[in-house]
Coordinates of C-alpha atoms in Angstrom, one line a residue:
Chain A
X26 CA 5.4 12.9 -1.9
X27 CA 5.8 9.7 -4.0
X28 CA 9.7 8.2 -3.2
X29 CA 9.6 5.1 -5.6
X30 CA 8.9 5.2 -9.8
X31 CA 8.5 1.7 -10.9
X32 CA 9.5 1.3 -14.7
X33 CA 8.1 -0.1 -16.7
X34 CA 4.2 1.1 -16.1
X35 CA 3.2 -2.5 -17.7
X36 CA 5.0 -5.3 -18.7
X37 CA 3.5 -8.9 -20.5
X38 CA 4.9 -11.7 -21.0
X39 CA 4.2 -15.6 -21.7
X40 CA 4.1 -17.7 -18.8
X41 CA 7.1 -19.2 -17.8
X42 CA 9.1 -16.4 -18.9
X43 CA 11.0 -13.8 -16.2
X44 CA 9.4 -10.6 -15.9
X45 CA 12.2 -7.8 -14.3
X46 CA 10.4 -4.6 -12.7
X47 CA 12.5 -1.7 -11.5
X48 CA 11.6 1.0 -9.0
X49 CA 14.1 4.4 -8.5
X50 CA 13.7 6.2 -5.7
X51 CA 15.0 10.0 -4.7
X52 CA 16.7 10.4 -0.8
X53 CA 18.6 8.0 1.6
X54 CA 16.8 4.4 2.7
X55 CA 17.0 2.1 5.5
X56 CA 15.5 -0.7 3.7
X57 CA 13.0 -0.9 0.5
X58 CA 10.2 -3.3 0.6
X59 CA 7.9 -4.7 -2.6
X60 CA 4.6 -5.6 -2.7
X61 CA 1.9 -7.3 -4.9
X62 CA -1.3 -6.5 -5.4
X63 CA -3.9 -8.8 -7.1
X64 CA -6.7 -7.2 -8.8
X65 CA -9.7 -5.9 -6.3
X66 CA -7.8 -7.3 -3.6
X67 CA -5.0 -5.4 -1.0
X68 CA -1.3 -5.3 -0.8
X69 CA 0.7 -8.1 0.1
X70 CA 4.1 -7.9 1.4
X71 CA 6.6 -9.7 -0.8
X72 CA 10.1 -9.1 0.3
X73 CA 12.5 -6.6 2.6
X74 CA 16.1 -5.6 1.3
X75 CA 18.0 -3.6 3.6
X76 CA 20.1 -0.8 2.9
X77 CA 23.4 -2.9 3.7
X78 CA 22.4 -5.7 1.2
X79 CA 22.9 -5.9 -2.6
X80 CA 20.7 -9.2 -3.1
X81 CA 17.9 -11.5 -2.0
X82 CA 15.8 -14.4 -2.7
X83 CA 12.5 -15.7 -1.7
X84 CA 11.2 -18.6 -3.7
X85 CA 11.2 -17.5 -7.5
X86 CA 11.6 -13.8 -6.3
X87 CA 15.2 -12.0 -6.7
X88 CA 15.5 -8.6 -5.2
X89 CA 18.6 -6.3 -5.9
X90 CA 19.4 -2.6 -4.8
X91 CA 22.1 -0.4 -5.6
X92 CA 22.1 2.4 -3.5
X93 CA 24.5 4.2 -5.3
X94 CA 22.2 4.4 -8.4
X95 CA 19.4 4.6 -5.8
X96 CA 17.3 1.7 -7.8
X97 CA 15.9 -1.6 -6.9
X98 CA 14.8 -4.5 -9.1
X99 CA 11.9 -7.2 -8.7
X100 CA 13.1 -10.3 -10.6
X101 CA 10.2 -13.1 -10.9
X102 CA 11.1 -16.3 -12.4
X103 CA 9.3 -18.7 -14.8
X104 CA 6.4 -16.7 -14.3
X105 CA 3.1 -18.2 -13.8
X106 CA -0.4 -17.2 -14.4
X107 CA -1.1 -16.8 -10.9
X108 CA 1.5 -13.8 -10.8
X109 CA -1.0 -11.8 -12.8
X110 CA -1.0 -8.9 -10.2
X111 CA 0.3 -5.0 -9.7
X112 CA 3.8 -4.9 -8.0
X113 CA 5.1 -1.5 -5.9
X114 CA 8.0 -0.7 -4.2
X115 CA 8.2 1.2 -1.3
X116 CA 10.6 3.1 1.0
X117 CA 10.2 4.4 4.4
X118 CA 9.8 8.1 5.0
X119 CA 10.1 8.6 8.6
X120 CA 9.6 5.9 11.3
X121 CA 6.6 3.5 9.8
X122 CA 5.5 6.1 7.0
X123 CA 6.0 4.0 3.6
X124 CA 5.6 5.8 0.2
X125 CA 4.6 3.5 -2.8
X126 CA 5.4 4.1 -6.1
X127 CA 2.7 4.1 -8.6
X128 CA 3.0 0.1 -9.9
X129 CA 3.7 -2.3 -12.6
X130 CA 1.4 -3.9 -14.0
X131 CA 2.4 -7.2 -15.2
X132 CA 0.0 -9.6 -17.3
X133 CA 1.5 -13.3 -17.4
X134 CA -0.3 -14.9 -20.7
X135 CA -1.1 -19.0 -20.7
Chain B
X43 CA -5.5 -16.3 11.7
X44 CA -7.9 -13.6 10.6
X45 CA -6.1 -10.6 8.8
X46 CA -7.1 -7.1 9.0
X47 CA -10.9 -6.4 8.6
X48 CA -12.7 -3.7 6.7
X49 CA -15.9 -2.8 6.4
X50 CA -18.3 -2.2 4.3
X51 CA -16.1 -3.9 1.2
X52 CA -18.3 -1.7 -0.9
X53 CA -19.9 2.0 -0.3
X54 CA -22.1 4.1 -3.1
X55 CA -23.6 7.2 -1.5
X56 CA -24.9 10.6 -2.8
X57 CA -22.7 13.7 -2.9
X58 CA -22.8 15.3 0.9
X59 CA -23.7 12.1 3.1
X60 CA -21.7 11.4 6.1
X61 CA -19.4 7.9 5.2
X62 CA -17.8 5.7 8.1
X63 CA -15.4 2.8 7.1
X64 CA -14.4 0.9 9.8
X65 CA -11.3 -1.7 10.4
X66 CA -10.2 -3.9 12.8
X67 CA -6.5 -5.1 12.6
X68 CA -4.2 -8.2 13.8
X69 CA -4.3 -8.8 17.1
X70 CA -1.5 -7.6 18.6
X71 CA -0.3 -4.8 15.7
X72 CA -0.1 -1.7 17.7
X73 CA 0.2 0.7 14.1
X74 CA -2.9 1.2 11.7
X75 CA -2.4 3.3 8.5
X76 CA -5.3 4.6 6.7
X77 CA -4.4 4.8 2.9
X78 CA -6.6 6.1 -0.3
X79 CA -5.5 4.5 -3.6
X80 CA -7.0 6.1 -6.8
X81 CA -5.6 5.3 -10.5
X82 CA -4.5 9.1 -10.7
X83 CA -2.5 9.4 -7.1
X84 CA -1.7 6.1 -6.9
X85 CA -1.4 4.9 -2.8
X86 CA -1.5 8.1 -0.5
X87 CA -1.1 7.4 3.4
X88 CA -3.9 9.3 5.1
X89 CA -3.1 8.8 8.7
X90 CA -1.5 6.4 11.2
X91 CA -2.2 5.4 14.8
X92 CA 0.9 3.6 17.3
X93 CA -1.1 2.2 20.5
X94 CA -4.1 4.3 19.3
X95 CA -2.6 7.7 19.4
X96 CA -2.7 9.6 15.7
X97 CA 1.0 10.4 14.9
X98 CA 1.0 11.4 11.2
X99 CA -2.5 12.8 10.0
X100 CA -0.7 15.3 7.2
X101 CA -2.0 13.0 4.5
X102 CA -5.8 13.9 5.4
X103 CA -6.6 16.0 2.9
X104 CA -8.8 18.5 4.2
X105 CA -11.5 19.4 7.3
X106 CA -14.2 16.5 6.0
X107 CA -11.9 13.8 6.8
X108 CA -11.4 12.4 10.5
X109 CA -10.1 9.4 12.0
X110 CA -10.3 8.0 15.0
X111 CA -9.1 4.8 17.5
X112 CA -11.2 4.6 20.5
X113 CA -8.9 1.2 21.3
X114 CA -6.6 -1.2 19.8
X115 CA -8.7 -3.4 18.2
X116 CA -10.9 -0.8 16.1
X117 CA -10.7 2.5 14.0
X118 CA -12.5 4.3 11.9
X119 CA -12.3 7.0 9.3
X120 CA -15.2 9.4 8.2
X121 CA -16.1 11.6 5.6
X122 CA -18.3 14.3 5.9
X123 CA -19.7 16.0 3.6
X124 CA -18.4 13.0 0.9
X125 CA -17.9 14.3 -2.1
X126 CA -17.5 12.7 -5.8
X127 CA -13.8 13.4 -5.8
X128 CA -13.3 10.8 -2.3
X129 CA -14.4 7.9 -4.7
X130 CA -11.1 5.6 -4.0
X131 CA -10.8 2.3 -2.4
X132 CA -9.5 3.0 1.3
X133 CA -6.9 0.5 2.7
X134 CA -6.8 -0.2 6.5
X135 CA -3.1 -1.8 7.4
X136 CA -1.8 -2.5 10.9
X137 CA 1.8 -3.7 11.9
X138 CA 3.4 -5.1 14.9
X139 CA 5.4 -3.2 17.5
X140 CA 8.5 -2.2 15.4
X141 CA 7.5 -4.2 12.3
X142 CA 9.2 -3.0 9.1
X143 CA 6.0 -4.4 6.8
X144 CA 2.2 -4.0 6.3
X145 CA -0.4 -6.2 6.7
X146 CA -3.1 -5.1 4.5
X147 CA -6.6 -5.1 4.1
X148 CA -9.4 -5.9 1.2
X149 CA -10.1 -2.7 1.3
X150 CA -13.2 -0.3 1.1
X151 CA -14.3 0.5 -2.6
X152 CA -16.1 3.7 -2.1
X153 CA -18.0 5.3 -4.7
X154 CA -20.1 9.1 -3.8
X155 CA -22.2 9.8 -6.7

């Protein structure tokens, strides 16, 4: 079963520039995570937002979720080259059992 | 600190040989998830291990796929017969004792001809 959508499929923009992906998921969460995932290479754990939080920040990365509309965004800003990667969200299903979404792709052009 | 190994990286075999991709995970990360990612599915969880026992295997798609954890610090999965339609790249992850996240792998690119 696939819990997270991200929208849009592909997104490119000019470096230095914020790139917003959204991901919409279907039953009740205890927390959604996000993820990178640089070409040929595995997933990398970006950032946790729990259930009980509207918003959070890691470096250049702003997470919201509105669980009332059951969707999350990814902000990343001024973009860089080196954020040339596929981002997924992912919710847990179960203790430990995370579902991904199928990934945006975001291109960052020099 | 060395992250979760896989191995081989890369895998091309003929239609009906016997495959075996092997991980090893963090030190100390009692959960390992097997997952296939292919451009049409997308990330599919196969199977996952807490303190090497196999709690979830309803992601194995059929008979030719197995998995095992002989100890903490090593599991495989196999796939016999392979078949052209297992041509993914398999993702080994582990997690800590109650940890929320995934540590991944490179992953295994497999390709069955």
């Amino acid at each position: 079963s696939q819990q997270g959508e991200e929208d849009p499929q592909a997104l490119s923009i000019q470096e230095g520039e914020n790139a917003t992906m959204n991901c919409s998921y279907k039953t009740s969460i205890n927390n959604l995570q996000w993820y990178r995932q640089n070409s040929g290479r595995g997933l990398v754990h970006l950032i946790l937002i729990r259930s009980n939080e509207r918003e959070k920040h890691s470096g250049r990365l702003r997470v919201t979720l509105d669980t009332s509309k059951k969707s999350s965004s990814l902000l990343i800003t001024a973009s860089r080259a080196a954020d040339t990667a596929s981002y997924f969200c992912a919710t847990e299903e179960g203790a430990q059992k995370l579902v991904f979404g199928q990934g945006t792709r975001l291109t960052i052009n020099p | 600190d060395a992250g979760v190994i896989q191995s081989p990286r890369h895998e091309v075999t003929e239609m009906g040989q016997e495959v075996t991709l092997r991980c090893k995970p963090i030190s100390g990360h009692n959960s390992l998830f097997w997952y296939r990612q292919t451009m049409m599915r997308g990330l599919e969880l196969l199977i996952y291990f807490n303190n090497n026992v196999p709690i979830d295997d309803s992601g194995m798609p059929e008979d030719r796929f197995s998995a095992k954890m002989p100890n903490a610090s090593f599991s495989t999965l196999k796939i016999q017969p392979s078949e052209p339609r297992d041509s993914a790249v398999y993702f080994c992850a582990s997690s800590p004792a109650g940890g929320e996240t995934q540590y991944f792998g490179p992953g295994t690119r497999l390709l069955v001809l």
